[in-house]
Short mmCIF file of C-alpha atoms in Angstrom, two decimals:
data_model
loop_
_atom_site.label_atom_id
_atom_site.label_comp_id
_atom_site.label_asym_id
_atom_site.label_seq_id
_atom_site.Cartn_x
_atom_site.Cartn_y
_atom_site.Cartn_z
CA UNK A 1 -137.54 74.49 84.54
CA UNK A 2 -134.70 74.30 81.63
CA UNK A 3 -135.13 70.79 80.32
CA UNK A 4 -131.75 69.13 79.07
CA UNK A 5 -131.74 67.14 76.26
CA UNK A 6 -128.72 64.99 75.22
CA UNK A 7 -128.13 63.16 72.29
CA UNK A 8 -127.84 60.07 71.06
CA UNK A 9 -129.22 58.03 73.56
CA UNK A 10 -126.67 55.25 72.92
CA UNK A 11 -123.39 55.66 71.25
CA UNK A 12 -121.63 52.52 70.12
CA UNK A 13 -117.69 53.30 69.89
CA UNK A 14 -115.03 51.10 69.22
CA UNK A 15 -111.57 51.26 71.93
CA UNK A 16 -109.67 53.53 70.88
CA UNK A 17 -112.05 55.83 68.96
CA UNK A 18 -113.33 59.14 69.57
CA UNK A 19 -116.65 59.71 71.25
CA UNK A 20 -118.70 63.22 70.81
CA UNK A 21 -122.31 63.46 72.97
CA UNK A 22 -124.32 66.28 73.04
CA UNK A 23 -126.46 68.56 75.45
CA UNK A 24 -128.78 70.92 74.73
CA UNK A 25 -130.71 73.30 76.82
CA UNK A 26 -134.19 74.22 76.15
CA UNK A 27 -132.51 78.26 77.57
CA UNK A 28 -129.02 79.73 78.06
CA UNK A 29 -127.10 78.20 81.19
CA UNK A 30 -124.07 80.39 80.52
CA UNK A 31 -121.04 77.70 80.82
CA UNK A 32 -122.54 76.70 84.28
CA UNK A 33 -122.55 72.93 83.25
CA UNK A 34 -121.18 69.68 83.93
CA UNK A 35 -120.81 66.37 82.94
CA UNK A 36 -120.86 62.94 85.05
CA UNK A 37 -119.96 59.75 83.92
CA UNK A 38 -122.14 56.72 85.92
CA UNK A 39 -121.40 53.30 85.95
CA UNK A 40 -123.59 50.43 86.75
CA UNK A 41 -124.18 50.67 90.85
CA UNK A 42 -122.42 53.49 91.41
CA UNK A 43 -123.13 57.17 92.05
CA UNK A 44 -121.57 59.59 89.30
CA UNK A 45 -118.58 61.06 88.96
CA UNK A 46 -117.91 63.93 88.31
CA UNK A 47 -115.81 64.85 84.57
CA UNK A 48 -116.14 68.65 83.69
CA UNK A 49 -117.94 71.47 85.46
CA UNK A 50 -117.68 75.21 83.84
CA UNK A 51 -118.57 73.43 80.73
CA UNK A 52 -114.95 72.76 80.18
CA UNK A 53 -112.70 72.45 83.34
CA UNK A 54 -111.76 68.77 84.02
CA UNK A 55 -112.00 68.33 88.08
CA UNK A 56 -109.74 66.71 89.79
CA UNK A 57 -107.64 63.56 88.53
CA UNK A 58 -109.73 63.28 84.93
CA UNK A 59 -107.70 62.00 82.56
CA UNK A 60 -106.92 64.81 79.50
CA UNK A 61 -108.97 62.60 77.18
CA UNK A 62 -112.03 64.20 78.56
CA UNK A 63 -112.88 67.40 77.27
CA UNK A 64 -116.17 69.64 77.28
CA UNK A 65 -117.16 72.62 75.25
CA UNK A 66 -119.76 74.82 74.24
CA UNK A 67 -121.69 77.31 76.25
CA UNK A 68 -125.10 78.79 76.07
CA UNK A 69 -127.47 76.30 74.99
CA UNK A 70 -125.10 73.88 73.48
CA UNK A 71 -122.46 71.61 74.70
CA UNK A 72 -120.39 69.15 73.55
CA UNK A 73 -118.07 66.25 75.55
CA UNK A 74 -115.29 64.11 73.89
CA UNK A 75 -113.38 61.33 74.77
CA UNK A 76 -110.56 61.37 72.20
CA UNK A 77 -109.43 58.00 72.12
CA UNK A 78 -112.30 55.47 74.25
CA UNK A 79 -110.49 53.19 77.10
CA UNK A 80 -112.82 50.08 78.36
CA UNK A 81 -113.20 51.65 81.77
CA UNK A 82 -114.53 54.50 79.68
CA UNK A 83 -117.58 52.44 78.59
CA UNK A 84 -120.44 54.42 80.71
CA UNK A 85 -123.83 56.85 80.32
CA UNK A 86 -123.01 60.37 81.07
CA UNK A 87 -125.45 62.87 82.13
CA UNK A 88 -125.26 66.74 81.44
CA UNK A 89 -125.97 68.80 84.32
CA UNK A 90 -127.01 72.35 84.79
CA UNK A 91 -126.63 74.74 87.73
CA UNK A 92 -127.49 78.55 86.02
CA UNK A 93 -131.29 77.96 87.27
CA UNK A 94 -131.56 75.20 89.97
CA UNK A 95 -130.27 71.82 89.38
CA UNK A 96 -131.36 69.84 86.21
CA UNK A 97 -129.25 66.94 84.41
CA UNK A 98 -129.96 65.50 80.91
CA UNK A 99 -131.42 61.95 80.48
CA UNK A 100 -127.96 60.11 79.71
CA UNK A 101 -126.12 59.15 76.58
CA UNK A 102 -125.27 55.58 76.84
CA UNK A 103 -121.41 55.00 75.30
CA UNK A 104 -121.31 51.25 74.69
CA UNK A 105 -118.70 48.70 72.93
CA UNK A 106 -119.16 48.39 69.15
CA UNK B 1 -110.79 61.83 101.78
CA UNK B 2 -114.01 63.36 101.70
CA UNK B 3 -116.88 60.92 102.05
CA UNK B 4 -120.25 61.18 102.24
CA UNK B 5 -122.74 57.79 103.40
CA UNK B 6 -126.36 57.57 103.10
CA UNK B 7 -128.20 55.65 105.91
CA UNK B 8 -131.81 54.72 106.49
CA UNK B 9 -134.88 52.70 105.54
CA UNK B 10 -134.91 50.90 102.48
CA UNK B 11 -139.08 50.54 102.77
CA UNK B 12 -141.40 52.43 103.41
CA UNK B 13 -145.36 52.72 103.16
CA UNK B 14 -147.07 54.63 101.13
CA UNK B 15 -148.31 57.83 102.72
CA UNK B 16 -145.50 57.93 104.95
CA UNK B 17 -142.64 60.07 105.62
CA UNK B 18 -139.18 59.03 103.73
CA UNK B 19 -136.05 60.24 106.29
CA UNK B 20 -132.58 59.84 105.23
CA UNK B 21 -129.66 60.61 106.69
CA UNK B 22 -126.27 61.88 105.26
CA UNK B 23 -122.95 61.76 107.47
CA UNK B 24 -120.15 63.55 106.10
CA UNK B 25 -116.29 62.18 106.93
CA UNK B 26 -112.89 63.88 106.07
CA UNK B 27 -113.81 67.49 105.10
CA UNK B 28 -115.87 70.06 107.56
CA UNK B 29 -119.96 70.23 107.36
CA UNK B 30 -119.65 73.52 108.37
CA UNK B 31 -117.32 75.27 105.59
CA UNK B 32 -118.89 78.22 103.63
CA UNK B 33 -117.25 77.08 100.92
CA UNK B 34 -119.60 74.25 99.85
CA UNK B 35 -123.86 73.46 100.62
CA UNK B 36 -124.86 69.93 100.73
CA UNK B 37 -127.18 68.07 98.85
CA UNK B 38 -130.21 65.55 98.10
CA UNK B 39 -130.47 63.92 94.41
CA UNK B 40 -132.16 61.00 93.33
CA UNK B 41 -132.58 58.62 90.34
CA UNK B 42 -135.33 56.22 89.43
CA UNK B 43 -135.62 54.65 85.82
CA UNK B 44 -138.70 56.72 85.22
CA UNK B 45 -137.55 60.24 85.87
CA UNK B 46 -133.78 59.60 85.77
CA UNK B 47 -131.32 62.02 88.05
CA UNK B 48 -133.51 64.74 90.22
CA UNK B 49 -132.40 67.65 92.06
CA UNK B 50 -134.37 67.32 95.35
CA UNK B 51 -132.88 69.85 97.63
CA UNK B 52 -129.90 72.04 98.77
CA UNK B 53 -128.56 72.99 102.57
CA UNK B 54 -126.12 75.56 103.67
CA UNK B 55 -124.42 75.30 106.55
CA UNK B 56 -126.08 77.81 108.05
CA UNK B 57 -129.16 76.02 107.43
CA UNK B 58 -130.56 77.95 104.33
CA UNK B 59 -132.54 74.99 102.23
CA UNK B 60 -134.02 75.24 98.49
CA UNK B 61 -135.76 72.65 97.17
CA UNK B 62 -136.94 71.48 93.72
CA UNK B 63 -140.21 73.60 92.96
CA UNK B 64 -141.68 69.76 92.11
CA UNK B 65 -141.36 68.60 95.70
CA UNK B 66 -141.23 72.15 97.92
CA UNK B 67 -144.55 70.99 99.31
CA UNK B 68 -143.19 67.68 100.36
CA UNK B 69 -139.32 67.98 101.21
CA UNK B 70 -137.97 69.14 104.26
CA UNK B 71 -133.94 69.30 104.72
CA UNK B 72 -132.01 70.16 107.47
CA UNK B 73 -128.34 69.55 109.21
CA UNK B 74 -126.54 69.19 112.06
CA UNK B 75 -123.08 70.20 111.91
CA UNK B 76 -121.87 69.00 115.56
CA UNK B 77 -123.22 65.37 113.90
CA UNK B 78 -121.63 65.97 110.57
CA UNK B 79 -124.97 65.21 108.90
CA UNK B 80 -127.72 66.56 106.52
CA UNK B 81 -130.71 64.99 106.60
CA UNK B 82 -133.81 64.18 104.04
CA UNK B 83 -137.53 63.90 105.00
CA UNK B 84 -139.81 63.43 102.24
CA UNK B 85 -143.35 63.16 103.30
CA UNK B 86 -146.37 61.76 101.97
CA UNK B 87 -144.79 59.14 99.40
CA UNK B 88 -146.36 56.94 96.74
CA UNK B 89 -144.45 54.72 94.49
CA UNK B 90 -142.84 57.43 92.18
CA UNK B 91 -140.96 58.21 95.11
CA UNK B 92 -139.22 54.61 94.54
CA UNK B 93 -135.70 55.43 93.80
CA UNK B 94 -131.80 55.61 94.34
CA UNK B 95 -131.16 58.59 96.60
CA UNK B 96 -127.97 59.82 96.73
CA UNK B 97 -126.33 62.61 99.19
CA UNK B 98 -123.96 64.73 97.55
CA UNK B 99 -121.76 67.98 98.49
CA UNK B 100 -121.98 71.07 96.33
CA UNK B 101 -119.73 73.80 94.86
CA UNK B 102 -121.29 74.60 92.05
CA UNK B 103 -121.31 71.24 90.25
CA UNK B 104 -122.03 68.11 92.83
CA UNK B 105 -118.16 67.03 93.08
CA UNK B 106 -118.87 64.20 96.03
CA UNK B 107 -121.12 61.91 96.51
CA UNK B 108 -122.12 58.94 98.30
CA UNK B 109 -123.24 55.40 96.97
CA UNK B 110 -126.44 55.98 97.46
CA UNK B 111 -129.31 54.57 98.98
CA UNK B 112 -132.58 52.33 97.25
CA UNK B 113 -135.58 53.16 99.02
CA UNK B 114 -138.79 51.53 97.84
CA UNK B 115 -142.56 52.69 98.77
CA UNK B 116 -144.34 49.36 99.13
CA UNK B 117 -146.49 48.30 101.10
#
């Protein structure tokens, strides 16, 4: 199983700043990875897939990079709906997702 | 609008058999294009991967719970379905139905179902 592992666990950003979490794979996924962004009671949506291809009606602020074993996602400039845990995700080898990185208000 | 809605028992008993349902609105079941899928998320073991169908009825299943997971679908019902057998409490979780490209780009709200009992 590749194991995910994103860091930090909680990011603390103020509006209007720039947010940069991390995933890491424990082997190479190619660029077959995606990011979700959850919010309290709901299900996740979906951000990137292809490690950097924004789906359908995410704002440009999102962006994802990286392949391989390392990935990066950035929000360049935090909105309050914004404020979220996102998961990595990969689908090279089955179907695991990363632990979360918590973005919350500074 | 593609939508996808979880329905079925939020309890059961341990040693039982979990069955969900998944009913898919606004896009065809039946497309080649996409497989459908099982996922849930508890606070101990976060999001999990249980399980894949393609509409031809192809399944693959998380190694972890092969033993335990069956998944099927109907595509004159527009649903996929979950049965999860022999539960204990780490089988407590959100499960969520979801549709699959590559990424999972649709899913539903998801469902809480707790082994108590």
């Amino acid at each position: 199983e590749i194991l995910m592992t994103q860091s930090p666990a909680t990011l603390s950003v103020s509006p209007g700043e720039r947010a940069t979490l991390s995933c890491r794979a424990s082997q190479s996924v190619s660029s077959n990875l995606a990011w979700y962004q959850q919010k309290p009671g709901q299900a996740p949506r979906l951000l990137i897939y292809g490690a950097s291809t924004r789906a359908t009606g995410i704002p440009a602020r999102f962006s994802g990079s990286g392949s391989g074993t390392e990935f990066t996602l950035t929000i360049s400039s935090l909105q309050s709906e914004d404020f979220a845990i996102y998961y990595c995700h990969q689908y090279n080898n089955w179907q695991t997702f990363g632990q979360g990185t918590k973005v919350e208000i500074k | 609008q593609l939508q996808l809605q979880e329905s079925g028992p939020g309890l059961v008993k341990p040693s039982e058999t979990l069955s969900l349902n998944c009913t898919v609105s606004g896009a065809s079941i039946s497309s080649s294009n996409y497989n459908w899928a099982w996922i849930r998320q508890s606070p101990g073991k976060g999001l999990e991967w249980i399980g894949t169908v393609y509409s031809i009825g192809n399944t693959y299943y998380n190694p972890s719970l092969n033993s335990r997971v069956i998944i099927s679908i109907d595509t004159s019902k527009k649903q996929f379905s979950l049965n999860l057998s022999s539960v204990t409490a780490a089988d407590t979780a959100v499960y969520f139905c979801a549709r699959r490209t590559e990424s999972f780009d649709y899913w539903g709200q998801g469902i809480l179902v707790t082994v108590s009992s």
